[in-house]
Rosetta silent file (secondary structure, phi, psi, omega in degrees, C-alpha in Angstrom):
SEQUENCE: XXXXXXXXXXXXXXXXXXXXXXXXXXXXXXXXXXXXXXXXXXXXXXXXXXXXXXXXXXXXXX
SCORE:     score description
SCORE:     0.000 S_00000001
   1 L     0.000  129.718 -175.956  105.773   69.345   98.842 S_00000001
   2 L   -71.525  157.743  167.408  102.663   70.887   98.191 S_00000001
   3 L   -43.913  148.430  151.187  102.204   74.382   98.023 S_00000001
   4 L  -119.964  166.074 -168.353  100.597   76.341  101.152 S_00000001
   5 L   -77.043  124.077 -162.224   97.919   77.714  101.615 S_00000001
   6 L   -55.927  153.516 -157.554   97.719   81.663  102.439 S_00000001
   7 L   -98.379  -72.398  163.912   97.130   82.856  105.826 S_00000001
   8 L   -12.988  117.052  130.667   95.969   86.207  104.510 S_00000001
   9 L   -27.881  131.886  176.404   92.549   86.981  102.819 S_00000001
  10 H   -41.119  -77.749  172.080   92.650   87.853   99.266 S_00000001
  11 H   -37.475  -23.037 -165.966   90.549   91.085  100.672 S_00000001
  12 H  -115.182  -10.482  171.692   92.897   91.990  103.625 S_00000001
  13 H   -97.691  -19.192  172.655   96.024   92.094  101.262 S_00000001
  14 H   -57.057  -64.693  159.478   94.251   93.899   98.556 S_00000001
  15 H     0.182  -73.673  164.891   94.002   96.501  101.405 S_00000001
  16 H   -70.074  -25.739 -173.439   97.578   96.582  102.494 S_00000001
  17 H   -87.216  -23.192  159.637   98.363   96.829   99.335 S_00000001
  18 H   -78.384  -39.487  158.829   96.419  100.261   99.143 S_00000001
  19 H   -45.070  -42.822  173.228   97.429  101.590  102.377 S_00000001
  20 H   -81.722   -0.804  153.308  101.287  101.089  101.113 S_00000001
  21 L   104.007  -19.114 -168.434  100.498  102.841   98.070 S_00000001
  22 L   -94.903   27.557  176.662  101.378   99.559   95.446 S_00000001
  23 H   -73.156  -20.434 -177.978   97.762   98.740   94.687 S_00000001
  24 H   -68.721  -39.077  172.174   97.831  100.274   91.600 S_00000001
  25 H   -74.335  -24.519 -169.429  100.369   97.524   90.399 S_00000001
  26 H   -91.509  -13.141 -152.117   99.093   94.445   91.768 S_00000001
  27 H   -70.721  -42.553 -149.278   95.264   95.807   90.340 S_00000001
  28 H  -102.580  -25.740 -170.400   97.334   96.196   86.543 S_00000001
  29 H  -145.425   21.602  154.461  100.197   93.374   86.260 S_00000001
  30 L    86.502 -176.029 -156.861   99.171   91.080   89.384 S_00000001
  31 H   -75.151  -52.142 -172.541  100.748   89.851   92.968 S_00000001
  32 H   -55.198  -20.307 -177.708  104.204   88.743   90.724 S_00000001
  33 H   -97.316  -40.512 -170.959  105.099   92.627   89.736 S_00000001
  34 L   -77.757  136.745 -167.096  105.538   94.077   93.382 S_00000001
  35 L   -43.165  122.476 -165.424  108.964   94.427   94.859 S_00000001
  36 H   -57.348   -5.094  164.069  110.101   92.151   97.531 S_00000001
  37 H   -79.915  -59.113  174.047  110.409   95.594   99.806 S_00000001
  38 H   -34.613  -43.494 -173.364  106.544   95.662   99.114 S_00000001
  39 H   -95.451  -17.488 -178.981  105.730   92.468  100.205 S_00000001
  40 H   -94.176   13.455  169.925  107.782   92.242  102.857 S_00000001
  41 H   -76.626  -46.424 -167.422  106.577   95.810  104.167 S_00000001
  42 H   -60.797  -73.370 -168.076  102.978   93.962  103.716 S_00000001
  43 H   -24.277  -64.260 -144.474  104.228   91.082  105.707 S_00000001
  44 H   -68.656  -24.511  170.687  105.430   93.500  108.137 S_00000001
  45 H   -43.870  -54.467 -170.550  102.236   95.681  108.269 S_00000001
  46 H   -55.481  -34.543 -166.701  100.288   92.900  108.735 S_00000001
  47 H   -63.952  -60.711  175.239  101.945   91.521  111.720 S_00000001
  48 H   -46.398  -13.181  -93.621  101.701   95.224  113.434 S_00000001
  49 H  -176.236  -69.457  161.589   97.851   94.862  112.612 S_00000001
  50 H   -46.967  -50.950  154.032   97.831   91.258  114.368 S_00000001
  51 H   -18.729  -77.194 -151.581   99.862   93.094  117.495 S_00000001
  52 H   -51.632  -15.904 -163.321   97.663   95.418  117.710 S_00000001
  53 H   -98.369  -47.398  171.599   94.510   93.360  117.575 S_00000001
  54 H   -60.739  -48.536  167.390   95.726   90.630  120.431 S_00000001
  55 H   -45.561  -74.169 -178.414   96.483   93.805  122.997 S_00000001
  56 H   -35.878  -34.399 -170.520   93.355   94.778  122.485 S_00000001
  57 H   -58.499  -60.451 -142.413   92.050   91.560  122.699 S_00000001
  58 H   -85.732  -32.549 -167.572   94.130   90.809  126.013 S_00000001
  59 H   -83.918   -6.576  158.938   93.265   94.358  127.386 S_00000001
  60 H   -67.927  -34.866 -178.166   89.409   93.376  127.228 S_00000001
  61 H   -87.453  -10.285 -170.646   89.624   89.883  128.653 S_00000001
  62 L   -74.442    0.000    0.000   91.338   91.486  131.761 S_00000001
């Protein structure tokens, strides 16, 4: 099974990863050095971010 392909922008995790403070690690020893609480805080960030963006979304089409 092939790998898949990320849902995420390159650009929007380099982000999250400076708003959670671990950018300095993925910048110096890449995506493989941050903890698995880091990514899945990224994960979770993101999702809240996706939330947040579909309310809006839904309170506009009303």
């Amino acid at each position: 099974m092939g790998r898949r392909r990320g849902v995420m922008s390159e650009k929007f995790k380099y982000e999250l990863a400076k708003e959670l403070g671990f950018y300095d690690t993925v910048k110096e020893e890449g995506w493989g050095a941050i903890r698995a609480r880091d990514a899945g805080n990224m994960v979770k960030r993101a999702i809240e971010i996706a939330e947040e963006q579909l309310a809006r979304y839904d309170q506009n089409k009303v």
